[in-house]
Amino acid sequence: MSIHDTPAAHSPARRNWLKAAGALAGLTLVAGPSGLVMAAEAVKYGGDKMAGGVVDDTLVFLSIAADGIVTIVVHRSEMGQGIRTSLPMVAADELGADWAQVRVQQAPADEARYGSQDTDGSRSMRHSFRAMRHVGATARLMLETAAAVRWDVPVTEVKAVNHAVVHAASGRSLSFGALAEEAAKLPVPPRARISLKTADELRYIGQTSTRGIDLRDIVTGNTHFGIDTRLDGMAYAVIARPPVFGGKLKSVDKKAALKVPGVLRIVELAGSPPPAMFNPLGGVAVIARNTWAAIKGREALVLEWEDGPNGDYDSKAFRKTLEAAVRQPASPARDQGKTVATLAAAPAARKLSAEYYLPHLAHATMEPPAATVRIAGGKAEVWACVQAPQATRSNVAKALGLSYDDVTVHVTLLGGGFGRKSKPDFAVEAALLSKAMDGAPVKLTWTRDDDLQHDYLHTVSVERLEASLDAKGMPTAWLHRTAAPTITSTFAAGANKQAPFELGMSAINVPFAIPNVRVEVPEVPAHTRIGWFRSVSNIPHAFAIQSFTAELAHAAKKDHRDYLLALLGPARKINPADLSDGWNYGEDPAKYPVDIGRMRHVIELATAKAGWGRKLPKGRGLGLAVSYSFVTYVAAVIEVEINAAGEVIVPRVDIAMDCGPQINPDRVRSQIEGACIMGLSLAMSGEISFKNGRVEQSNFHDYAVLRAADAPRVIHTHLVPGTLDMELGGVGEPATPPIAPALCNAIFAATGKRIRALPVGMQLAKKA
């Protein structure tokens, strides 16, 4: 039987699963009411702080059939990070299950039942690890209790091992399947009776040999992503959206489009004025018998747009606006010591300043947004590649005028997410089009062009750093002005200042041992939809700060590694609040202080493994950067070679990560490698630019992602060992921020040319 339950309604795998499950009904541990774990503290942190909280109810997440098959529900979205393997692996390990007899079922959107299902913030495992251990351990005890009752022996004498419960004293053994019905009749044991396994008893957690649950089907093309959904009687749609954010339709001539073979209907969609939130941008939808006909019909539309207030948005001019903003004093978000006075008193020869620019970036997921909606009997069903099932459900319900309970959201696999698919605007569009077709199923597909030109972009940014230096070249004062349109502008009209959570990403919480630190935040407007993006504000902040520290080291004529360690100071733990960071990625500062010792260690580890200080041939250089993000510590050393044409070649990358215990080390390494490729891609060529309010890029020919030939020849990942009593850090995002500064520091080491504006692009090209 296929291991998949991907809810494409006509998937053979789906039909098989339903058939098998139905045949075994009544013999399984039946799911009961959810058990929200309520935090006892007045202040909630981590998963308990999330809407819906954390659920660790075994009856919600785990069932065992008479044939012994263990089915584990995954409530988070799979977008390549391996969560559909890692979370079940945790429960299976505590249960004592044979991984070959474990199946995975994707949860629909149901916050009351499964808790928070938002897959973002590098926190799926961080927030669910202990809950899934509890799920497995509870089921284990129920099986052991059932066996003990049948054998009339104390439960302490039996043990679940490799999909069976054994009684060593008598040599008796019963399979999980043989005990499932009896176990299902037992009360769920109280938490006080649940004991978790010790590290030496675990078979899967922390090991690299566990088979990826979707791996075979992904590589053989048998998985179903959002774009693969097929339903009987389905129509297909694409949308012509206003080319300028905030614009609207002025007129449309549909005649030629309606003559395109296969076109069924053309529907005008109302837009909504900014803030955008998750609302559709509006425009004209072409609904057809297939996607190609819909695309050709869209091409035949004669459209006239009214551009609105952002019609003159030009990203080159806006860069100058940002530069002007960071050259003037602004309100402080952190003000420690006497930074302004110290800088003013320092002689010019002992002051350094630099500005760094990072353009808009697009998520450019391999699978563009896609959603299918069917409405019948006053209820709507959604199939979509979404990271935020609850938001999808509520926004579709609102758009259709239905109650929350009348909307079902099936989460498909995601062909990449990176934060884009946390915004369910595309599902809302599909819902409105299904409604226009009297409830018939409609699949909406965003083309690559649609995706790049109407994305919730990563914010554009200019960062200015200033420092005064003592006689040894170490900073006596540090001033950082960060100017960037805020993500909150997408949700609140007039929001023009980075929010605390954005500033808490490597800006205000810079942990250097400098007596005077000030971080200022100028006000700047947004002219596009701004959204969270893999690593979010850590990308521009880390690029600027880690580049500037290398510039300070060079000015002081010191080795960058040694200088960075001196900046960090001795190993110690800092309360984030002492750095003016009251957010701390939503985690308890008592459990997640900023640990300078761990930060120092990843620097030392990465540089040691990379052979920092080794002699390199002319045209080669090593660059270093470190980052603390999503409560994980990462250092990267990149080696570059600049050839005669000025092209950048990356022979080797060494990345050290301390994320606490690694639950699935193979996936941790994959995430590091993926973040490295993405970080290099963004640094080398990532740029979305605007002219007359319109995005100038349209596809991968002018928004290039790193090709295989340009990838690093080797990426070495170095994981700092962690123990299960440690807190977990994030994994999916933290390796991205240090890549761009490490690359540019390496370029400087190789060429003496400092790159302060991304992308690197042709800045090193030799003139003919």
mmCIF file of N, CA, C and O in Angstrom, residues 236-310:
data_model
loop_
_atom_site.group_PDB
_atom_site.id
_atom_site.type_symbol
_atom_site.label_atom_id
_atom_site.label_comp_id
_atom_site.label_asym_id
_atom_site.label_seq_id
_atom_site.Cartn_x
_atom_site.Cartn_y
_atom_site.Cartn_z
ATOM 1 N N TYR A 236 -10.143 25.245 -15.410
ATOM 2 C CA TYR A 236 -8.777 25.716 -15.150
ATOM 3 C C TYR A 236 -8.729 27.223 -15.364
ATOM 4 O O TYR A 236 -9.365 27.741 -16.291
ATOM 5 N N ALA A 237 -7.948 27.896 -14.543
ATOM 6 C CA ALA A 237 -7.974 29.358 -14.618
ATOM 7 C C ALA A 237 -6.597 29.969 -14.435
ATOM 8 O O ALA A 237 -5.731 29.412 -13.748
ATOM 9 N N VAL A 238 -6.410 31.101 -15.076
ATOM 10 C CA VAL A 238 -5.308 32.009 -14.781
ATOM 11 C C VAL A 238 -5.917 33.402 -14.678
ATOM 12 O O VAL A 238 -7.045 33.636 -15.119
ATOM 13 N N ILE A 239 -5.161 34.320 -14.091
ATOM 14 C CA ILE A 239 -5.690 35.664 -13.839
ATOM 15 C C ILE A 239 -4.717 36.711 -14.359
ATOM 16 O O ILE A 239 -3.504 36.613 -14.141
ATOM 17 N N ALA A 240 -5.265 37.709 -15.036
ATOM 18 C CA ALA A 240 -4.497 38.914 -15.376
ATOM 19 C C ALA A 240 -4.693 39.903 -14.233
ATOM 20 O O ALA A 240 -5.808 40.370 -13.989
ATOM 21 N N ARG A 241 -3.605 40.168 -13.511
ATOM 22 C CA ARG A 241 -3.698 41.026 -12.326
ATOM 23 C C ARG A 241 -3.176 42.421 -12.635
ATOM 24 O O ARG A 241 -2.377 42.611 -13.573
ATOM 25 N N PRO A 242 -3.574 43.425 -11.873
ATOM 26 C CA PRO A 242 -3.040 44.775 -12.098
ATOM 27 C C PRO A 242 -1.514 44.749 -12.046
ATOM 28 O O PRO A 242 -0.939 44.212 -11.102
ATOM 29 N N PRO A 243 -0.842 45.316 -13.045
ATOM 30 C CA PRO A 243 0.616 45.253 -13.063
ATOM 31 C C PRO A 243 1.281 46.075 -11.978
ATOM 32 O O PRO A 243 2.464 45.887 -11.697
ATOM 33 N N VAL A 244 0.532 46.994 -11.371
ATOM 34 C CA VAL A 244 1.068 47.835 -10.297
ATOM 35 C C VAL A 244 0.298 47.525 -9.021
ATOM 36 O O VAL A 244 -0.941 47.457 -9.036
ATOM 37 N N PHE A 245 1.017 47.343 -7.945
ATOM 38 C CA PHE A 245 0.357 47.066 -6.665
ATOM 39 C C PHE A 245 -0.544 48.244 -6.274
ATOM 40 O O PHE A 245 -0.088 49.386 -6.228
ATOM 41 N N GLY A 246 -1.798 47.953 -6.009
ATOM 42 C CA GLY A 246 -2.758 48.996 -5.674
ATOM 43 C C GLY A 246 -3.520 49.518 -6.867
ATOM 44 O O GLY A 246 -4.416 50.332 -6.713
ATOM 45 N N GLY A 247 -3.179 49.017 -8.056
ATOM 46 C CA GLY A 247 -3.899 49.435 -9.250
ATOM 47 C C GLY A 247 -5.207 48.671 -9.405
ATOM 48 O O GLY A 247 -5.509 47.754 -8.650
ATOM 49 N N LYS A 248 -5.987 49.066 -10.428
ATOM 50 C CA LYS A 248 -7.249 48.365 -10.658
ATOM 51 C C LYS A 248 -7.609 48.412 -12.129
ATOM 52 O O LYS A 248 -7.025 49.177 -12.912
ATOM 53 N N LEU A 249 -8.555 47.594 -12.486
ATOM 54 C CA LEU A 249 -8.969 47.468 -13.879
ATOM 55 C C LEU A 249 -9.725 48.716 -14.315
ATOM 56 O O LEU A 249 -10.629 49.186 -13.624
ATOM 57 N N LYS A 250 -9.332 49.230 -15.478
ATOM 58 C CA LYS A 250 -10.035 50.385 -16.044
ATOM 59 C C LYS A 250 -11.022 49.926 -17.113
ATOM 60 O O LYS A 250 -12.163 50.360 -17.145
ATOM 61 N N SER A 251 -10.565 49.028 -17.974
ATOM 62 C CA SER A 251 -11.473 48.477 -18.978
ATOM 63 C C SER A 251 -10.912 47.155 -19.478
ATOM 64 O O SER A 251 -9.710 46.894 -19.386
ATOM 65 N N VAL A 252 -11.807 46.319 -20.025
ATOM 66 C CA VAL A 252 -11.376 45.049 -20.591
ATOM 67 C C VAL A 252 -12.230 44.758 -21.820
ATOM 68 O O VAL A 252 -13.448 44.928 -21.797
ATOM 69 N N ASP A 253 -11.581 44.321 -22.890
ATOM 70 C CA ASP A 253 -12.260 43.842 -24.083
ATOM 71 C C ASP A 253 -12.047 42.338 -24.132
ATOM 72 O O ASP A 253 -10.923 41.847 -24.313
ATOM 73 N N LYS A 254 -13.126 41.595 -23.969
ATOM 74 C CA LYS A 254 -13.044 40.141 -23.821
ATOM 75 C C LYS A 254 -13.263 39.386 -25.129
ATOM 76 O O LYS A 254 -13.118 38.157 -25.153
ATOM 77 N N LYS A 255 -13.638 40.095 -26.178
ATOM 78 C CA LYS A 255 -14.134 39.400 -27.375
ATOM 79 C C LYS A 255 -13.117 38.403 -27.930
ATOM 80 O O LYS A 255 -13.450 37.258 -28.209
ATOM 81 N N ALA A 256 -11.873 38.838 -28.127
ATOM 82 C CA ALA A 256 -10.871 37.936 -28.713
ATOM 83 C C ALA A 256 -10.578 36.764 -27.780
ATOM 84 O O ALA A 256 -10.387 35.622 -28.227
ATOM 85 N N ALA A 257 -10.571 37.024 -26.501
ATOM 86 C CA ALA A 257 -10.274 35.956 -25.542
ATOM 87 C C ALA A 257 -11.370 34.885 -25.562
ATOM 88 O O ALA A 257 -11.081 33.689 -25.464
ATOM 89 N N LEU A 258 -12.599 35.313 -25.716
ATOM 90 C CA LEU A 258 -13.701 34.349 -25.717
ATOM 91 C C LEU A 258 -13.698 33.474 -26.961
ATOM 92 O O LEU A 258 -14.340 32.418 -26.988
ATOM 93 N N LYS A 259 -12.967 33.904 -27.983
ATOM 94 C CA LYS A 259 -12.882 33.105 -29.205
ATOM 95 C C LYS A 259 -11.768 32.058 -29.136
ATOM 96 O O LYS A 259 -11.659 31.208 -30.019
ATOM 97 N N VAL A 260 -10.936 32.132 -28.129
ATOM 98 C CA VAL A 260 -9.853 31.148 -27.999
ATOM 99 C C VAL A 260 -10.468 29.784 -27.683
ATOM 100 O O VAL A 260 -11.251 29.661 -26.741
ATOM 101 N N PRO A 261 -10.145 28.762 -28.487
ATOM 102 C CA PRO A 261 -10.717 27.433 -28.215
ATOM 103 C C PRO A 261 -10.449 26.979 -26.777
ATOM 104 O O PRO A 261 -9.315 27.050 -26.302
ATOM 105 N N GLY A 262 -11.494 26.539 -26.137
ATOM 106 C CA GLY A 262 -11.351 26.025 -24.785
ATOM 107 C C GLY A 262 -11.703 27.029 -23.709
ATOM 108 O O GLY A 262 -11.928 26.644 -22.549
ATOM 109 N N VAL A 263 -11.757 28.298 -24.041
ATOM 110 C CA VAL A 263 -12.107 29.290 -23.031
ATOM 111 C C VAL A 263 -13.597 29.183 -22.718
ATOM 112 O O VAL A 263 -14.442 29.167 -23.620
ATOM 113 N N LEU A 264 -13.908 29.104 -21.428
ATOM 114 C CA LEU A 264 -15.290 28.927 -21.004
ATOM 115 C C LEU A 264 -15.941 30.224 -20.548
ATOM 116 O O LEU A 264 -17.096 30.503 -20.855
ATOM 117 N N ARG A 265 -15.155 30.990 -19.815
ATOM 118 C CA ARG A 265 -15.780 32.163 -19.201
ATOM 119 C C ARG A 265 -14.700 33.134 -18.773
ATOM 120 O O ARG A 265 -13.565 32.717 -18.461
ATOM 121 N N ILE A 266 -15.032 34.398 -18.761
ATOM 122 C CA ILE A 266 -14.109 35.423 -18.278
ATOM 123 C C ILE A 266 -14.782 36.144 -17.124
ATOM 124 O O ILE A 266 -15.924 36.590 -17.221
ATOM 125 N N VAL A 267 -14.060 36.240 -16.028
ATOM 126 C CA VAL A 267 -14.629 36.752 -14.779
ATOM 127 C C VAL A 267 -13.779 37.907 -14.261
ATOM 128 O O VAL A 267 -12.555 37.778 -14.142
ATOM 129 N N GLU A 268 -14.425 39.002 -14.001
ATOM 130 C CA GLU A 268 -13.715 40.131 -13.398
ATOM 131 C C GLU A 268 -13.695 39.946 -11.877
ATOM 132 O O GLU A 268 -14.718 39.631 -11.269
ATOM 133 N N LEU A 269 -12.520 40.124 -11.302
ATOM 134 C CA LEU A 269 -12.358 39.992 -9.850
ATOM 135 C C LEU A 269 -12.086 41.367 -9.249
ATOM 136 O O LEU A 269 -11.209 42.099 -9.717
ATOM 137 N N ALA A 270 -12.822 41.677 -8.226
ATOM 138 C CA ALA A 270 -12.593 42.957 -7.544
ATOM 139 C C ALA A 270 -11.306 42.892 -6.741
ATOM 140 O O ALA A 270 -10.991 41.853 -6.148
ATOM 141 N N GLY A 271 -10.564 43.958 -6.751
ATOM 142 C CA GLY A 271 -9.382 44.032 -5.910
ATOM 143 C C GLY A 271 -9.742 44.637 -4.566
ATOM 144 O O GLY A 271 -10.921 44.850 -4.254
ATOM 145 N N SER A 272 -8.757 44.871 -3.775
ATOM 146 C CA SER A 272 -9.001 45.541 -2.505
ATOM 147 C C SER A 272 -7.865 46.525 -2.289
ATOM 148 O O SER A 272 -6.710 46.205 -2.592
ATOM 149 N N PRO A 273 -8.161 47.696 -1.810
ATOM 150 C CA PRO A 273 -7.089 48.677 -1.624
ATOM 151 C C PRO A 273 -6.108 48.206 -0.566
ATOM 152 O O PRO A 273 -6.462 47.434 0.330
ATOM 153 N N PRO A 274 -4.853 48.651 -0.657
ATOM 154 C CA PRO A 274 -3.880 48.288 0.371
ATOM 155 C C PRO A 274 -4.377 48.744 1.748
ATOM 156 O O PRO A 274 -5.104 49.742 1.828
ATOM 157 N N PRO A 275 -4.028 48.073 2.819
ATOM 158 C CA PRO A 275 -3.058 46.973 2.899
ATOM 159 C C PRO A 275 -3.577 45.687 2.262
ATOM 160 O O PRO A 275 -4.769 45.394 2.341
ATOM 161 N N ALA A 276 -2.659 44.970 1.673
ATOM 162 C CA ALA A 276 -3.032 43.821 0.851
ATOM 163 C C ALA A 276 -3.569 42.661 1.673
ATOM 164 O O ALA A 276 -4.472 41.960 1.254
ATOM 165 N N MET A 277 -3.004 42.436 2.842
ATOM 166 C CA MET A 277 -3.280 41.245 3.643
ATOM 167 C C MET A 277 -3.242 40.012 2.744
ATOM 168 O O MET A 277 -2.333 39.878 1.940
ATOM 169 N N PHE A 278 -4.226 39.148 2.861
ATOM 170 C CA PHE A 278 -4.251 37.961 2.011
ATOM 171 C C PHE A 278 -5.318 38.084 0.934
ATOM 172 O O PHE A 278 -5.792 37.088 0.387
ATOM 173 N N ASN A 279 -5.708 39.325 0.657
ATOM 174 C CA ASN A 279 -6.770 39.542 -0.314
ATOM 175 C C ASN A 279 -6.236 39.413 -1.738
ATOM 176 O O ASN A 279 -5.087 39.741 -2.019
ATOM 177 N N PRO A 280 -7.093 38.976 -2.668
ATOM 178 C CA PRO A 280 -6.684 38.954 -4.075
ATOM 179 C C PRO A 280 -6.373 40.357 -4.569
ATOM 180 O O PRO A 280 -6.936 41.348 -4.086
ATOM 181 N N LEU A 281 -5.501 40.421 -5.560
ATOM 182 C CA LEU A 281 -5.151 41.712 -6.150
ATOM 183 C C LEU A 281 -6.219 42.188 -7.123
ATOM 184 O O LEU A 281 -6.160 43.329 -7.594
ATOM 185 N N GLY A 282 -7.171 41.328 -7.448
ATOM 186 C CA GLY A 282 -8.190 41.688 -8.428
ATOM 187 C C GLY A 282 -7.692 41.429 -9.839
ATOM 188 O O GLY A 282 -6.607 40.885 -10.059
ATOM 189 N N GLY A 283 -8.494 41.815 -10.824
ATOM 190 C CA GLY A 283 -8.097 41.626 -12.212
ATOM 191 C C GLY A 283 -9.139 40.890 -13.009
ATOM 192 O O GLY A 283 -10.345 40.966 -12.718
ATOM 193 N N VAL A 284 -8.681 40.173 -14.020
ATOM 194 C CA VAL A 284 -9.579 39.457 -14.923
ATOM 195 C C VAL A 284 -9.125 38.009 -15.020
ATOM 196 O O VAL A 284 -7.973 37.739 -15.390
ATOM 197 N N ALA A 285 -10.018 37.100 -14.703
ATOM 198 C CA ALA A 285 -9.697 35.673 -14.753
ATOM 199 C C ALA A 285 -10.247 35.060 -16.022
ATOM 200 O O ALA A 285 -11.373 35.366 -16.435
ATOM 201 N N VAL A 286 -9.457 34.210 -16.611
ATOM 202 C CA VAL A 286 -9.911 33.438 -17.770
ATOM 203 C C VAL A 286 -10.043 31.990 -17.318
ATOM 204 O O VAL A 286 -9.071 31.378 -16.857
ATOM 205 N N ILE A 287 -11.246 31.467 -17.456
ATOM 206 C CA ILE A 287 -11.528 30.082 -17.052
ATOM 207 C C ILE A 287 -11.726 29.254 -18.316
ATOM 208 O O ILE A 287 -12.478 29.648 -19.221
ATOM 209 N N ALA A 288 -11.045 28.121 -18.367
ATOM 210 C CA ALA A 288 -11.036 27.347 -19.613
ATOM 211 C C ALA A 288 -11.050 25.861 -19.316
ATOM 212 O O ALA A 288 -11.087 25.430 -18.162
ATOM 213 N N ARG A 289 -11.027 25.087 -20.423
ATOM 214 C CA ARG A 289 -11.049 23.633 -20.271
ATOM 215 C C ARG A 289 -9.685 23.083 -19.874
ATOM 216 O O ARG A 289 -9.575 21.935 -19.444
ATOM 217 N N ASN A 290 -8.655 23.875 -20.052
ATOM 218 C CA ASN A 290 -7.318 23.477 -19.611
ATOM 219 C C ASN A 290 -6.492 24.739 -19.364
ATOM 220 O O ASN A 290 -6.879 25.849 -19.783
ATOM 221 N N THR A 291 -5.378 24.569 -18.713
ATOM 222 C CA THR A 291 -4.585 25.734 -18.330
ATOM 223 C C THR A 291 -4.001 26.444 -19.545
ATOM 224 O O THR A 291 -3.912 27.675 -19.573
ATOM 225 N N TRP A 292 -3.606 25.681 -20.560
ATOM 226 C CA TRP A 292 -3.016 26.308 -21.738
ATOM 227 C C TRP A 292 -4.036 27.229 -22.428
ATOM 228 O O TRP A 292 -3.712 28.357 -22.822
ATOM 229 N N ALA A 293 -5.267 26.750 -22.543
ATOM 230 C CA ALA A 293 -6.300 27.590 -23.153
ATOM 231 C C ALA A 293 -6.535 28.841 -22.306
ATOM 232 O O ALA A 293 -6.754 29.938 -22.843
ATOM 233 N N ALA A 294 -6.487 28.675 -21.005
ATOM 234 C CA ALA A 294 -6.665 29.844 -20.130
ATOM 235 C C ALA A 294 -5.536 30.859 -20.327
ATOM 236 O O ALA A 294 -5.777 32.073 -20.370
ATOM 237 N N ILE A 295 -4.334 30.355 -20.483
ATOM 238 C CA ILE A 295 -3.190 31.265 -20.713
ATOM 239 C C ILE A 295 -3.340 31.981 -22.051
ATOM 240 O O ILE A 295 -3.134 33.199 -22.147
ATOM 241 N N LYS A 296 -3.702 31.236 -23.084
ATOM 242 C CA LYS A 296 -3.862 31.866 -24.398
ATOM 243 C C LYS A 296 -5.026 32.857 -24.381
ATOM 244 O O LYS A 296 -4.982 33.911 -25.043
ATOM 245 N N GLY A 297 -6.080 32.521 -23.650
ATOM 246 C CA GLY A 297 -7.195 33.461 -23.519
ATOM 247 C C GLY A 297 -6.766 34.734 -22.809
ATOM 248 O O GLY A 297 -7.163 35.848 -23.190
ATOM 249 N N ARG A 298 -5.933 34.589 -21.790
ATOM 250 C CA ARG A 298 -5.444 35.783 -21.085
ATOM 251 C C ARG A 298 -4.606 36.662 -22.014
ATOM 252 O O ARG A 298 -4.707 37.888 -21.967
ATOM 253 N N GLU A 299 -3.817 36.033 -22.851
ATOM 254 C CA GLU A 299 -3.010 36.811 -23.792
ATOM 255 C C GLU A 299 -3.889 37.603 -24.764
ATOM 256 O O GLU A 299 -3.467 38.653 -25.278
ATOM 257 N N ALA A 300 -5.081 37.088 -25.037
ATOM 258 C CA ALA A 300 -5.959 37.749 -26.008
ATOM 259 C C ALA A 300 -6.793 38.865 -25.383
ATOM 260 O O ALA A 300 -7.474 39.607 -26.110
ATOM 261 N N LEU A 301 -6.772 38.982 -24.086
ATOM 262 C CA LEU A 301 -7.523 40.070 -23.440
ATOM 263 C C LEU A 301 -6.925 41.417 -23.821
ATOM 264 O O LEU A 301 -5.704 41.562 -23.925
ATOM 265 N N VAL A 302 -7.780 42.394 -24.018
ATOM 266 C CA VAL A 302 -7.315 43.766 -24.230
ATOM 267 C C VAL A 302 -7.644 44.525 -22.943
ATOM 268 O O VAL A 302 -8.813 44.752 -22.614
ATOM 269 N N LEU A 303 -6.595 44.870 -22.213
ATOM 270 C CA LEU A 303 -6.774 45.389 -20.850
ATOM 271 C C LEU A 303 -6.242 46.807 -20.716
ATOM 272 O O LEU A 303 -5.232 47.175 -21.319
ATOM 273 N N GLU A 304 -6.917 47.580 -19.944
ATOM 274 C CA GLU A 304 -6.429 48.909 -19.594
ATOM 275 C C GLU A 304 -6.511 49.024 -18.074
ATOM 276 O O GLU A 304 -7.540 48.723 -17.467
ATOM 277 N N TRP A 305 -5.373 49.449 -17.495
ATOM 278 C CA TRP A 305 -5.291 49.484 -16.038
ATOM 279 C C TRP A 305 -5.169 50.927 -15.542
ATOM 280 O O TRP A 305 -4.614 51.786 -16.217
ATOM 281 N N GLU A 306 -5.657 51.125 -14.361
ATOM 282 C CA GLU A 306 -5.415 52.385 -13.640
ATOM 283 C C GLU A 306 -4.379 52.069 -12.571
ATOM 284 O O GLU A 306 -4.633 51.269 -11.672
ATOM 285 N N ASP A 307 -3.217 52.707 -12.667
ATOM 286 C CA ASP A 307 -2.086 52.250 -11.844
ATOM 287 C C ASP A 307 -2.192 52.608 -10.360
ATOM 288 O O ASP A 307 -1.612 51.937 -9.517
ATOM 289 N N GLY A 308 -2.836 53.672 -10.041
ATOM 290 C CA GLY A 308 -2.967 54.016 -8.639
ATOM 291 C C GLY A 308 -1.728 54.670 -8.052
ATOM 292 O O GLY A 308 -0.826 55.114 -8.778
ATOM 293 N N PRO A 309 -1.634 54.700 -6.738
ATOM 294 C CA PRO A 309 -0.594 55.494 -6.066
ATOM 295 C C PRO A 309 0.830 54.977 -6.250
ATOM 296 O O PRO A 309 1.789 55.705 -5.979
ATOM 297 N N ASN A 310 0.998 53.732 -6.681
ATOM 298 C CA ASN A 310 2.353 53.191 -6.837
ATOM 299 C C ASN A 310 2.816 53.148 -8.294
ATOM 300 O O ASN A 310 3.812 52.498 -8.613
#
